[in-house]
Coordinates of C-alpha atoms in Angstrom, one line a residue:
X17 CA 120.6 -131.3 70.2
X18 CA 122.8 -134.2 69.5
X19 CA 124.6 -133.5 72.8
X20 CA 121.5 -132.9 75.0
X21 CA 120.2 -136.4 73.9
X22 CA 123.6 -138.0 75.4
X23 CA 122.7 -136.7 79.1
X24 CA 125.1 -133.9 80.5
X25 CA 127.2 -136.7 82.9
X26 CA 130.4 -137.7 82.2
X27 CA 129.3 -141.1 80.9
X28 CA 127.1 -139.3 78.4
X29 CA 129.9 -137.4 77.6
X30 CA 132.3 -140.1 77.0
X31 CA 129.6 -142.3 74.8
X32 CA 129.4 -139.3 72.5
X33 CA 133.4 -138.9 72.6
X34 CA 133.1 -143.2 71.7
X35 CA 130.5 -142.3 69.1
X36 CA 133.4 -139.6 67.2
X37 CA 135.9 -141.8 67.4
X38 CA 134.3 -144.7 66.0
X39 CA 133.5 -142.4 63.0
X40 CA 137.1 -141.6 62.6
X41 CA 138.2 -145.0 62.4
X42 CA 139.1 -146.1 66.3
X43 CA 138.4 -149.6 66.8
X44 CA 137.8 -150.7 70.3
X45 CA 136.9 -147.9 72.5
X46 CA 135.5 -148.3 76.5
X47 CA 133.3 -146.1 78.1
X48 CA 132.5 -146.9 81.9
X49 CA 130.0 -146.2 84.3
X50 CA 131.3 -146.8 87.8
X51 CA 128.8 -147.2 90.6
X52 CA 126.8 -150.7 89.8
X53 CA 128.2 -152.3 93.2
X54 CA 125.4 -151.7 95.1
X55 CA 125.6 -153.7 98.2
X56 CA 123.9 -150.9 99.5
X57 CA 120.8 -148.7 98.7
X58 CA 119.8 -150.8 95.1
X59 CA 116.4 -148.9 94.3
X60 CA 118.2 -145.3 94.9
X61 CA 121.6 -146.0 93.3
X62 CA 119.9 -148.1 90.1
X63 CA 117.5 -145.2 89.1
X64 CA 120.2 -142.7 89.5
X65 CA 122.6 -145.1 87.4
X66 CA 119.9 -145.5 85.0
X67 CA 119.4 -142.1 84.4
X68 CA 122.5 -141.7 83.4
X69 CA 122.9 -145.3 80.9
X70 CA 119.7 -145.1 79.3
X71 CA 119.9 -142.0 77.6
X72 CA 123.3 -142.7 76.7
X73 CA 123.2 -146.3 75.3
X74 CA 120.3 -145.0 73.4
X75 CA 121.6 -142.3 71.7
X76 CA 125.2 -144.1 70.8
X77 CA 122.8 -147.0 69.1
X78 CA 120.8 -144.7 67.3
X79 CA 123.7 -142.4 66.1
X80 CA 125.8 -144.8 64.9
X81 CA 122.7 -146.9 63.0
X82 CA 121.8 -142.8 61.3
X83 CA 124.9 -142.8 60.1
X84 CA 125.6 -146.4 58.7
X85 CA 127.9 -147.7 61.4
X86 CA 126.2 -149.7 63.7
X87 CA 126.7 -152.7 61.4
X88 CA 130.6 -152.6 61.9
X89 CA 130.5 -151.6 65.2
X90 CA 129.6 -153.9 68.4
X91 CA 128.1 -152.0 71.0
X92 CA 128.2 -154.0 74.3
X93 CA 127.1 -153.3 77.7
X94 CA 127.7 -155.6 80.5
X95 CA 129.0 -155.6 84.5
X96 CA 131.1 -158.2 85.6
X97 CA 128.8 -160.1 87.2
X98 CA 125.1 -160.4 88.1
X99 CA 123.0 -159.3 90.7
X100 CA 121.7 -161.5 93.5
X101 CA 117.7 -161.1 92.9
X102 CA 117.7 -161.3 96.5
X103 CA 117.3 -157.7 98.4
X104 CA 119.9 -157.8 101.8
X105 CA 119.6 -155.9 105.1
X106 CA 120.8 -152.9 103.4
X107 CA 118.7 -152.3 100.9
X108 CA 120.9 -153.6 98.4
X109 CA 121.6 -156.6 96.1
X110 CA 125.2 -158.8 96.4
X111 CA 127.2 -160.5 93.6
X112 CA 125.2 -163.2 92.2
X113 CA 127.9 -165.3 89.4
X114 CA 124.8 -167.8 88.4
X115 CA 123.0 -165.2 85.9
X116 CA 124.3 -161.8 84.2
X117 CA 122.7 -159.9 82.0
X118 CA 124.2 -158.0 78.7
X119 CA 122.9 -156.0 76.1
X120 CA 124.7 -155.7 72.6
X121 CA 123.8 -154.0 69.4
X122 CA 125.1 -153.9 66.1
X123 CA 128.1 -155.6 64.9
X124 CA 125.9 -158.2 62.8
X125 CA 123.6 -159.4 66.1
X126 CA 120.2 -159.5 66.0
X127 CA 118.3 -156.8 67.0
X128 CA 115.5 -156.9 69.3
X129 CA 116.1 -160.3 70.8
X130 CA 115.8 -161.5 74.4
X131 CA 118.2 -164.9 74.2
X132 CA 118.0 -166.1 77.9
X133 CA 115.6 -166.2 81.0
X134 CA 115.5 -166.7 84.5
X135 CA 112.6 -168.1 86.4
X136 CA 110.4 -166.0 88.1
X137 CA 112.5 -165.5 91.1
X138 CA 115.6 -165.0 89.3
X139 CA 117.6 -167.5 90.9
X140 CA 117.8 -170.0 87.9
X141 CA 118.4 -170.0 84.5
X142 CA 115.5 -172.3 82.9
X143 CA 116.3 -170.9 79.1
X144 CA 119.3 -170.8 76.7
X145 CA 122.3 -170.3 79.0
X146 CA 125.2 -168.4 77.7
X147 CA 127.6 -168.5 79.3
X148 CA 130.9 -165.7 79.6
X149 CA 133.0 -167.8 77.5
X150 CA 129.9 -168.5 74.8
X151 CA 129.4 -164.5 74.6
X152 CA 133.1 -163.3 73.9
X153 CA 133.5 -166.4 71.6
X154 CA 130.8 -165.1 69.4
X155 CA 131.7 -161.5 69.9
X156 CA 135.3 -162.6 68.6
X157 CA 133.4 -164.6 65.6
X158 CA 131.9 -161.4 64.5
X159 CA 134.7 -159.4 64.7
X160 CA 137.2 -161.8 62.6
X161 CA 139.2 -162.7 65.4
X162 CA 140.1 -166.7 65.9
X163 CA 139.3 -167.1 69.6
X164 CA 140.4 -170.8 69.4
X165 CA 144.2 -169.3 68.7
X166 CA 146.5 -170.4 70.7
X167 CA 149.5 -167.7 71.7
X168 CA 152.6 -168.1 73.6
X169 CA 154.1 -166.2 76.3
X170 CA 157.6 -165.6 76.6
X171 CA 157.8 -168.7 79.1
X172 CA 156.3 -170.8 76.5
X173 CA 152.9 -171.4 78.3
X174 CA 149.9 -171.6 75.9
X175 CA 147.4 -168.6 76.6
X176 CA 144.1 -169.0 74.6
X177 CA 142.0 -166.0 74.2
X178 CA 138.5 -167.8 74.9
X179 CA 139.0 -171.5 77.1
X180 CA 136.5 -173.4 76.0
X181 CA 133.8 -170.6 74.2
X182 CA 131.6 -171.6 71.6
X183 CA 129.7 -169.4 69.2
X184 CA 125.8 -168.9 70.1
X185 CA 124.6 -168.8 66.7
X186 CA 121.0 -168.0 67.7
X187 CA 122.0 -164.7 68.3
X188 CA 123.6 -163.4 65.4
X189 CA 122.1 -162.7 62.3
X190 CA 123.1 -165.4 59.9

């Protein structure tokens, strides 16, 4: 049963396969679901994409919350970029850098919580911008990790792992 709630793709698969080896102690695992890049055919591609994610995500959340690890564990799932709200010749939706979208459980962030919005058309933030910096900063916050260190390369050039990221304490649980 517990497989059959994962979906039978390989991206079910491998969140079942993260779900494992988060119980025996791994601690950064990265399942991927290639295919968002839709220039082309959005509606078609999306829905089949979905189909796969949704159960997925899903299950992954709700295992690890059943069995007391969702708390210790971030679950993140996020594309590189946005979407262009705007629908080309093709059917399909372009890069759009201005807005992204993420959703995270666990990991001591709030559950339940839309932080953000877009106007109507999507082409503008009007509420609580967070930027990529803002999110990995406060990702890094939750897990222990000083994202204002500074570490050197071999050259001696300083190499920060967040420039300029600061925690969005709105969305974790305080």
């Amino acid at each position: 049963l517990t497989k059959q709630s994962y979906g039978s793709s390989n991206f079910g698969k491998g969140c079942l396969m993260a779900r494992r080896l988060v119980e025996s102690g791994v601690k950064f695992v990265e399942v991927t679901l290639d295919g968002w890049d839709t220039h082309q055919n959005n509606f078609i591609r999306s829905k089949n994409l979905c189909q796969q994610l949704d159960p997925a995500f899903s299950s992954l959340i709700k295992d690890l919350n059943e069995r007391g690890m969702l708390e210790r564990t971030i679950v993140l799932c996020l594309g590189e970029f946005g979407r262009t709200p705007a629908i080309n010749g093709n059917e399909g939706r372009d890069h759009y850098h201005d807005s992204f979208c993420a959703a995270i459980a666990g990991g001591g962030f709030k559950g339940g919580l839309a932080f953000g919005g877009t106007n109507d058309d999507g082409n503008k933030i009007v509420s609580n911008p967070v930027s990529p910096e803002n999110l990995f900063a406060t990702m890094c916050s939750q897990l222990g990790i000083d994202y204002n260190k500074v570490n050197y390369s071999p050259q001696g050039r300083p190499l920060k792992y967040i420039n300029n990221g600061t925690v969005v304490q709105e969305i974790i649980e305080i």
